[in-house]
Amino acid sequence: TDIGTYIHSISSDPLVEFACVFSALIHDVDHFGVPNVTLCEERHELALQYKNKSIAEQHSIDVAWNLLMEPRYQALRSSIYSTTEEMQRFRDLVVSAVIATDIMDKELKSHRHDRWEKAFAASPQGVVGNTLDILLKRDVQGTVVLEHLIQASDVAHTMQHWHVFLKWNEKLFDEMYAAFLKKTGGIDPSEGWYRGELWFFDNYIIPLAEKLKECTVFGVSSDEYLTYAKANRQEWEQKGDAVVKNYLKKFKNNSD
């Protein structure tokens, strides 16, 4: 299939592979522990700098890129790219991947959805594109697949065992609740955490897992991730309310 061919080309391109790993490592660098919408509401200096668009994501890219450009990392840079063109390609891949983790921007989300549909739409029967068209389509497919890979890395805990999901879900809750107590996190996250996670599973996690299965990027494991996502959603529906109350109790006990 077209997508199978492109996934093979991703795995045979070291620059693309490293861009994906690098993006996964740096996509939350210097995160403030609050969502972009809070930074916008507070008119944070970063919100003004990035004009209220993908604030945390753009900041992480800039911090990480500036660090990579420091003289002490010259050897690392030489291992990643050797020409200006390769450097620009690497940066473009990183920017595209990290910005893809801004899942709350409706415009970006709609754009990514449209590109997925166009990239993997079946060609009319009997119609064969020219070589350039095929290469361009594969390039778009590759970008879309990379964006979904980085999104998967961002929420991987939701597609693993229940106890793994709970471990990282609680850490996120603690971070958000601490920000709330410091008056930097908007509303009390405990009030909507239970239903918010159900919405997240239904509208983001499970659809993402289905796309990962569709594109076979993780091979046979893709089906496993979808199965875990659905199982965690079901268990959260049954136990989530009590889990959130326990999060809150533990947080307060640890703060005393």
mmCIF file of C-alpha atoms in Angstrom:
data_model
loop_
_atom_site.group_PDB
_atom_site.id
_atom_site.type_symbol
_atom_site.label_atom_id
_atom_site.label_comp_id
_atom_site.label_asym_id
_atom_site.label_seq_id
_atom_site.Cartn_x
_atom_site.Cartn_y
_atom_site.Cartn_z
ATOM 1 C CA THR A 1 0.000 0.000 0.000
ATOM 2 C CA ASP A 2 1.026 3.659 -0.362
ATOM 3 C CA ILE A 3 1.221 4.156 3.389
ATOM 4 C CA GLY A 4 3.153 0.961 3.918
ATOM 5 C CA THR A 5 5.672 2.143 1.351
ATOM 6 C CA TYR A 6 6.058 5.485 3.058
ATOM 7 C CA ILE A 7 6.441 3.996 6.527
ATOM 8 C CA HIS A 8 9.255 1.882 5.135
ATOM 9 C CA SER A 9 10.906 5.044 3.797
ATOM 10 C CA ILE A 10 10.581 6.711 7.232
ATOM 11 C CA SER A 11 12.378 3.807 8.877
ATOM 12 C CA SER A 12 15.134 4.039 6.265
ATOM 13 C CA ASP A 13 15.694 7.796 6.713
ATOM 14 C CA PRO A 14 17.905 8.483 9.779
ATOM 15 C CA LEU A 15 17.184 12.227 9.721
ATOM 16 C CA VAL A 16 13.436 11.648 9.918
ATOM 17 C CA GLU A 17 13.839 9.025 12.610
ATOM 18 C CA PHE A 18 15.997 11.281 14.774
ATOM 19 C CA ALA A 19 13.682 14.255 14.198
ATOM 20 C CA CYS A 20 10.850 12.163 15.592
ATOM 21 C CA VAL A 21 12.843 11.102 18.664
ATOM 22 C CA PHE A 22 14.182 14.624 19.214
ATOM 23 C CA SER A 23 10.678 16.088 18.970
ATOM 24 C CA ALA A 24 9.333 13.596 21.494
ATOM 25 C CA LEU A 25 12.106 14.531 23.924
ATOM 26 C CA ILE A 26 11.741 18.311 23.680
ATOM 27 C CA HIS A 27 8.045 18.892 23.023
ATOM 28 C CA ASP A 28 7.310 19.974 26.628
ATOM 29 C CA VAL A 29 10.600 21.710 27.434
ATOM 30 C CA ASP A 30 10.147 24.539 29.971
ATOM 31 C CA HIS A 31 6.396 23.942 30.174
ATOM 32 C CA PHE A 32 4.609 26.199 32.672
ATOM 33 C CA GLY A 33 2.211 23.516 33.890
ATOM 34 C CA VAL A 34 -0.855 25.326 32.576
ATOM 35 C CA PRO A 35 -2.647 25.119 29.209
ATOM 36 C CA ASN A 36 -2.249 27.666 26.441
ATOM 37 C CA VAL A 37 -5.705 29.085 27.095
ATOM 38 C CA THR A 38 -4.614 30.121 30.599
ATOM 39 C CA LEU A 39 -1.513 31.848 29.238
ATOM 40 C CA CYS A 40 -3.776 33.726 26.815
ATOM 41 C CA GLU A 41 -6.243 34.764 29.519
ATOM 42 C CA GLU A 42 -3.429 36.012 31.742
ATOM 43 C CA ARG A 43 -1.811 37.861 28.838
ATOM 44 C CA HIS A 44 1.439 36.114 29.667
ATOM 45 C CA GLU A 45 4.506 37.535 27.952
ATOM 46 C CA LEU A 46 4.830 34.329 25.892
ATOM 47 C CA ALA A 47 1.226 34.657 24.737
ATOM 48 C CA LEU A 48 2.055 38.106 23.432
ATOM 49 C CA GLN A 49 5.308 36.899 21.868
ATOM 50 C CA TYR A 50 3.645 34.033 19.997
ATOM 51 C CA LYS A 51 0.397 35.912 19.285
ATOM 52 C CA ASN A 52 -1.731 33.409 21.221
ATOM 53 C CA LYS A 53 -0.910 30.550 18.816
ATOM 54 C CA SER A 54 0.563 27.250 20.087
ATOM 55 C CA ILE A 55 2.307 29.189 22.849
ATOM 56 C CA ALA A 56 3.805 26.353 24.895
ATOM 57 C CA GLU A 57 4.757 24.404 21.786
ATOM 58 C CA GLN A 58 6.528 27.313 20.074
ATOM 59 C CA HIS A 59 8.313 28.148 23.323
ATOM 60 C CA SER A 60 9.559 24.564 23.707
ATOM 61 C CA ILE A 61 10.851 24.569 20.125
ATOM 62 C CA ASP A 62 12.723 27.849 20.645
ATOM 63 C CA VAL A 63 14.249 26.792 23.970
ATOM 64 C CA ALA A 64 15.377 23.424 22.635
ATOM 65 C CA TRP A 65 16.640 24.797 19.319
ATOM 66 C CA ASN A 66 18.638 27.569 21.014
ATOM 67 C CA LEU A 67 20.187 24.945 23.285
ATOM 68 C CA LEU A 68 21.059 22.728 20.332
ATOM 69 C CA MET A 69 22.763 25.701 18.643
ATOM 70 C CA GLU A 70 25.148 26.261 21.549
ATOM 71 C CA PRO A 71 28.864 25.673 20.740
ATOM 72 C CA ARG A 72 29.113 22.691 23.096
ATOM 73 C CA TYR A 73 26.696 20.747 20.871
ATOM 74 C CA GLN A 74 28.618 21.288 17.641
ATOM 75 C CA ALA A 75 29.546 17.582 17.422
ATOM 76 C CA LEU A 76 25.924 16.564 17.898
ATOM 77 C CA ARG A 77 24.781 18.975 15.182
ATOM 78 C CA SER A 78 27.393 17.560 12.816
ATOM 79 C CA SER A 79 26.004 14.099 13.437
ATOM 80 C CA ILE A 80 22.456 15.230 12.649
ATOM 81 C CA TYR A 81 23.060 17.228 9.476
ATOM 82 C CA SER A 82 25.951 18.282 7.277
ATOM 83 C CA THR A 83 24.401 20.915 4.984
ATOM 84 C CA THR A 84 22.184 23.973 5.356
ATOM 85 C CA GLU A 85 19.470 22.146 3.444
ATOM 86 C CA GLU A 86 19.585 19.183 5.820
ATOM 87 C CA MET A 87 19.473 21.522 8.821
ATOM 88 C CA GLN A 88 16.387 23.271 7.440
ATOM 89 C CA ARG A 89 14.715 19.942 6.703
ATOM 90 C CA PHE A 90 15.465 18.740 10.228
ATOM 91 C CA ARG A 91 14.060 21.935 11.744
ATOM 92 C CA ASP A 92 10.934 21.779 9.570
ATOM 93 C CA LEU A 93 10.298 18.199 10.703
ATOM 94 C CA VAL A 94 10.765 19.129 14.356
ATOM 95 C CA VAL A 95 8.519 22.197 14.138
ATOM 96 C CA SER A 96 5.778 20.241 12.368
ATOM 97 C CA ALA A 97 5.931 17.427 14.911
ATOM 98 C CA VAL A 98 5.970 19.578 18.047
ATOM 99 C CA ILE A 99 3.215 21.911 16.841
ATOM 100 C CA ALA A 100 1.125 18.776 16.254
ATOM 101 C CA THR A 101 0.991 18.291 20.029
ATOM 102 C CA ASP A 102 -1.179 21.420 20.297
ATOM 103 C CA ILE A 103 -4.404 19.436 20.201
ATOM 104 C CA MET A 104 -6.678 22.160 21.573
ATOM 105 C CA ASP A 105 -6.286 24.568 18.665
ATOM 106 C CA LYS A 106 -9.414 23.895 16.613
ATOM 107 C CA GLU A 107 -7.977 25.401 13.431
ATOM 108 C CA LEU A 108 -4.852 23.227 13.592
ATOM 109 C CA LYS A 109 -6.915 20.157 14.450
ATOM 110 C CA SER A 110 -9.208 20.711 11.472
ATOM 111 C CA HIS A 111 -6.229 21.271 9.188
ATOM 112 C CA ARG A 112 -4.566 18.035 10.332
ATOM 113 C CA HIS A 113 -7.806 16.109 9.820
ATOM 114 C CA ASP A 114 -8.213 17.446 6.284
ATOM 115 C CA ARG A 115 -4.609 16.593 5.415
ATOM 116 C CA TRP A 116 -5.061 13.036 6.737
ATOM 117 C CA GLU A 117 -8.152 12.574 4.578
ATOM 118 C CA LYS A 118 -6.406 13.938 1.499
ATOM 119 C CA ALA A 119 -3.179 12.043 2.108
ATOM 120 C CA PHE A 120 -4.804 8.645 2.420
ATOM 121 C CA ALA A 121 -7.807 9.031 0.162
ATOM 122 C CA ALA A 122 -7.952 6.237 -2.374
ATOM 123 C CA SER A 123 -7.210 7.241 -5.969
ATOM 124 C CA PRO A 124 -10.084 6.822 -8.439
ATOM 125 C CA GLN A 125 -10.112 3.351 -9.925
ATOM 126 C CA GLY A 126 -7.880 3.130 -12.959
ATOM 127 C CA VAL A 127 -6.231 6.507 -12.314
ATOM 128 C CA VAL A 128 -2.462 6.415 -11.858
ATOM 129 C CA GLY A 129 -0.639 9.629 -10.960
ATOM 130 C CA ASN A 130 2.676 10.644 -12.440
ATOM 131 C CA THR A 131 5.909 10.110 -10.539
ATOM 132 C CA LEU A 132 5.987 13.654 -9.114
ATOM 133 C CA ASP A 133 2.408 13.389 -7.859
ATOM 134 C CA ILE A 134 3.187 10.086 -6.164
ATOM 135 C CA LEU A 135 6.302 11.488 -4.478
ATOM 136 C CA LEU A 136 4.453 14.604 -3.319
ATOM 137 C CA LYS A 137 1.651 12.479 -1.902
ATOM 138 C CA ARG A 138 4.130 10.311 -0.039
ATOM 139 C CA ASP A 139 5.780 13.423 1.375
ATOM 140 C CA VAL A 140 2.423 14.617 2.719
ATOM 141 C CA GLN A 141 1.696 11.140 4.051
ATOM 142 C CA GLY A 142 5.033 11.078 5.834
ATOM 143 C CA THR A 143 4.413 14.436 7.520
ATOM 144 C CA VAL A 144 0.960 13.333 8.653
ATOM 145 C CA VAL A 145 2.280 10.030 10.001
ATOM 146 C CA LEU A 146 5.051 11.822 11.909
ATOM 147 C CA GLU A 147 2.510 14.202 13.445
ATOM 148 C CA HIS A 148 0.465 11.252 14.685
ATOM 149 C CA LEU A 149 3.571 9.527 16.013
ATOM 150 C CA ILE A 150 4.447 12.539 18.148
ATOM 151 C CA GLN A 151 0.852 12.831 19.320
ATOM 152 C CA ALA A 152 0.998 9.181 20.361
ATOM 153 C CA SER A 153 4.215 9.796 22.298
ATOM 154 C CA ASP A 154 2.526 12.714 24.064
ATOM 155 C CA VAL A 155 -0.350 10.561 25.378
ATOM 156 C CA ALA A 156 1.211 7.091 25.252
ATOM 157 C CA HIS A 157 0.170 6.341 28.842
ATOM 158 C CA THR A 158 -3.484 6.311 27.796
ATOM 159 C CA MET A 159 -2.810 3.414 25.421
ATOM 160 C CA GLN A 160 -0.959 1.235 27.913
ATOM 161 C CA HIS A 161 -1.903 -0.809 30.961
ATOM 162 C CA TRP A 162 -4.420 0.737 33.385
ATOM 163 C CA HIS A 163 -1.785 1.170 36.114
ATOM 164 C CA VAL A 164 0.548 2.988 33.698
ATOM 165 C CA PHE A 165 -2.313 5.266 32.689
ATOM 166 C CA LEU A 166 -3.156 6.039 36.335
ATOM 167 C CA LYS A 167 0.456 6.783 37.248
ATOM 168 C CA TRP A 168 0.866 9.520 34.644
ATOM 169 C CA ASN A 169 -2.708 10.755 34.877
ATOM 170 C CA GLU A 170 -2.179 11.433 38.582
ATOM 171 C CA LYS A 171 1.083 13.267 37.909
ATOM 172 C CA LEU A 172 -0.716 15.539 35.439
ATOM 173 C CA PHE A 173 -3.534 16.103 37.923
ATOM 174 C CA ASP A 174 -1.035 17.051 40.647
ATOM 175 C CA GLU A 175 0.677 19.496 38.306
ATOM 176 C CA MET A 176 -2.587 21.142 37.311
ATOM 177 C CA TYR A 177 -3.919 21.237 40.867
ATOM 178 C CA ALA A 178 -0.693 22.784 42.169
ATOM 179 C CA ALA A 179 -0.973 25.474 39.485
ATOM 180 C CA PHE A 180 -4.581 26.095 40.540
ATOM 181 C CA LEU A 181 -3.581 26.563 44.191
ATOM 182 C CA LYS A 182 -0.873 29.012 43.136
ATOM 183 C CA LYS A 183 -3.531 30.995 41.226
ATOM 184 C CA THR A 184 -1.820 30.270 37.908
ATOM 185 C CA GLY A 185 -4.048 27.453 36.662
ATOM 186 C CA GLY A 186 -7.555 28.828 36.203
ATOM 187 C CA ILE A 187 -10.392 26.656 37.562
ATOM 188 C CA ASP A 188 -10.123 23.779 40.032
ATOM 189 C CA PRO A 189 -9.193 20.755 37.837
ATOM 190 C CA SER A 190 -10.772 18.287 40.271
ATOM 191 C CA GLU A 191 -14.237 19.586 39.414
ATOM 192 C CA GLY A 192 -14.178 18.417 35.815
ATOM 193 C CA TRP A 193 -11.368 15.849 35.735
ATOM 194 C CA TYR A 194 -13.578 12.762 35.647
ATOM 195 C CA ARG A 195 -15.797 13.865 32.764
ATOM 196 C CA GLY A 196 -12.915 15.603 31.043
ATOM 197 C CA GLU A 197 -11.006 12.329 30.753
ATOM 198 C CA LEU A 198 -14.049 10.587 29.279
ATOM 199 C CA TRP A 199 -14.331 13.355 26.689
ATOM 200 C CA PHE A 200 -10.590 13.075 25.993
ATOM 201 C CA PHE A 201 -10.826 9.334 25.374
ATOM 202 C CA ASP A 202 -13.877 9.667 23.123
ATOM 203 C CA ASN A 203 -12.762 12.665 21.098
ATOM 204 C CA TYR A 204 -8.993 12.309 20.944
ATOM 205 C CA ILE A 205 -7.376 9.154 22.329
ATOM 206 C CA ILE A 206 -9.544 6.491 20.712
ATOM 207 C CA PRO A 207 -9.739 8.285 17.316
ATOM 208 C CA LEU A 208 -5.936 8.691 17.423
ATOM 209 C CA ALA A 209 -5.463 4.997 18.269
ATOM 210 C CA GLU A 210 -7.760 4.095 15.379
ATOM 211 C CA LYS A 211 -5.658 6.160 12.980
ATOM 212 C CA LEU A 212 -2.472 4.547 14.275
ATOM 213 C CA LYS A 213 -4.038 1.166 13.581
ATOM 214 C CA GLU A 214 -5.171 2.305 10.136
ATOM 215 C CA CYS A 215 -1.710 3.468 9.115
ATOM 216 C CA THR A 216 -0.009 0.370 10.646
ATOM 217 C CA VAL A 217 2.884 2.547 11.808
ATOM 218 C CA PHE A 218 3.365 0.398 14.918
ATOM 219 C CA GLY A 219 2.754 -2.881 13.146
ATOM 220 C CA VAL A 220 0.855 -5.474 15.169
ATOM 221 C CA SER A 221 1.165 -3.304 18.296
ATOM 222 C CA SER A 222 -1.225 -0.758 16.771
ATOM 223 C CA ASP A 223 -4.185 -3.010 17.539
ATOM 224 C CA GLU A 224 -2.906 -3.466 21.092
ATOM 225 C CA TYR A 225 -2.824 0.295 21.669
ATOM 226 C CA LEU A 226 -6.417 0.669 20.508
ATOM 227 C CA THR A 227 -7.493 -2.197 22.760
ATOM 228 C CA TYR A 228 -5.796 -0.612 25.790
ATOM 229 C CA ALA A 229 -7.302 2.799 25.010
ATOM 230 C CA LYS A 230 -10.822 1.367 24.922
ATOM 231 C CA ALA A 231 -10.237 -0.719 28.056
ATOM 232 C CA ASN A 232 -8.888 2.286 29.982
ATOM 233 C CA ARG A 233 -11.823 4.378 28.884
ATOM 234 C CA GLN A 234 -14.238 1.725 30.159
ATOM 235 C CA GLU A 235 -12.418 1.328 33.484
ATOM 236 C CA TRP A 236 -12.197 5.086 33.942
ATOM 237 C CA GLU A 237 -15.954 5.380 33.426
ATOM 238 C CA GLN A 238 -16.464 2.843 36.220
ATOM 239 C CA LYS A 239 -13.757 3.965 38.652
ATOM 240 C CA GLY A 240 -12.692 7.446 37.595
ATOM 241 C CA ASP A 241 -14.865 9.410 39.987
ATOM 242 C CA ALA A 242 -13.409 7.580 42.990
ATOM 243 C CA VAL A 243 -9.910 7.821 41.500
ATOM 244 C CA VAL A 244 -10.111 11.624 41.295
ATOM 245 C CA LYS A 245 -11.263 11.831 44.920
ATOM 246 C CA ASN A 246 -8.255 9.712 45.870
ATOM 247 C CA TYR A 247 -5.935 11.971 43.828
ATOM 248 C CA LEU A 248 -7.248 14.957 45.769
ATOM 249 C CA LYS A 249 -6.929 13.223 49.144
ATOM 250 C CA LYS A 250 -3.316 12.128 48.442
ATOM 251 C CA PHE A 251 -2.348 15.590 47.189
ATOM 252 C CA LYS A 252 -3.674 17.278 50.324
ATOM 253 C CA ASN A 253 -2.035 14.695 52.609
ATOM 254 C CA ASN A 254 1.313 15.191 50.886
ATOM 255 C CA SER A 255 0.969 18.963 51.188
ATOM 256 C CA ASP A 256 0.346 18.926 54.952
#
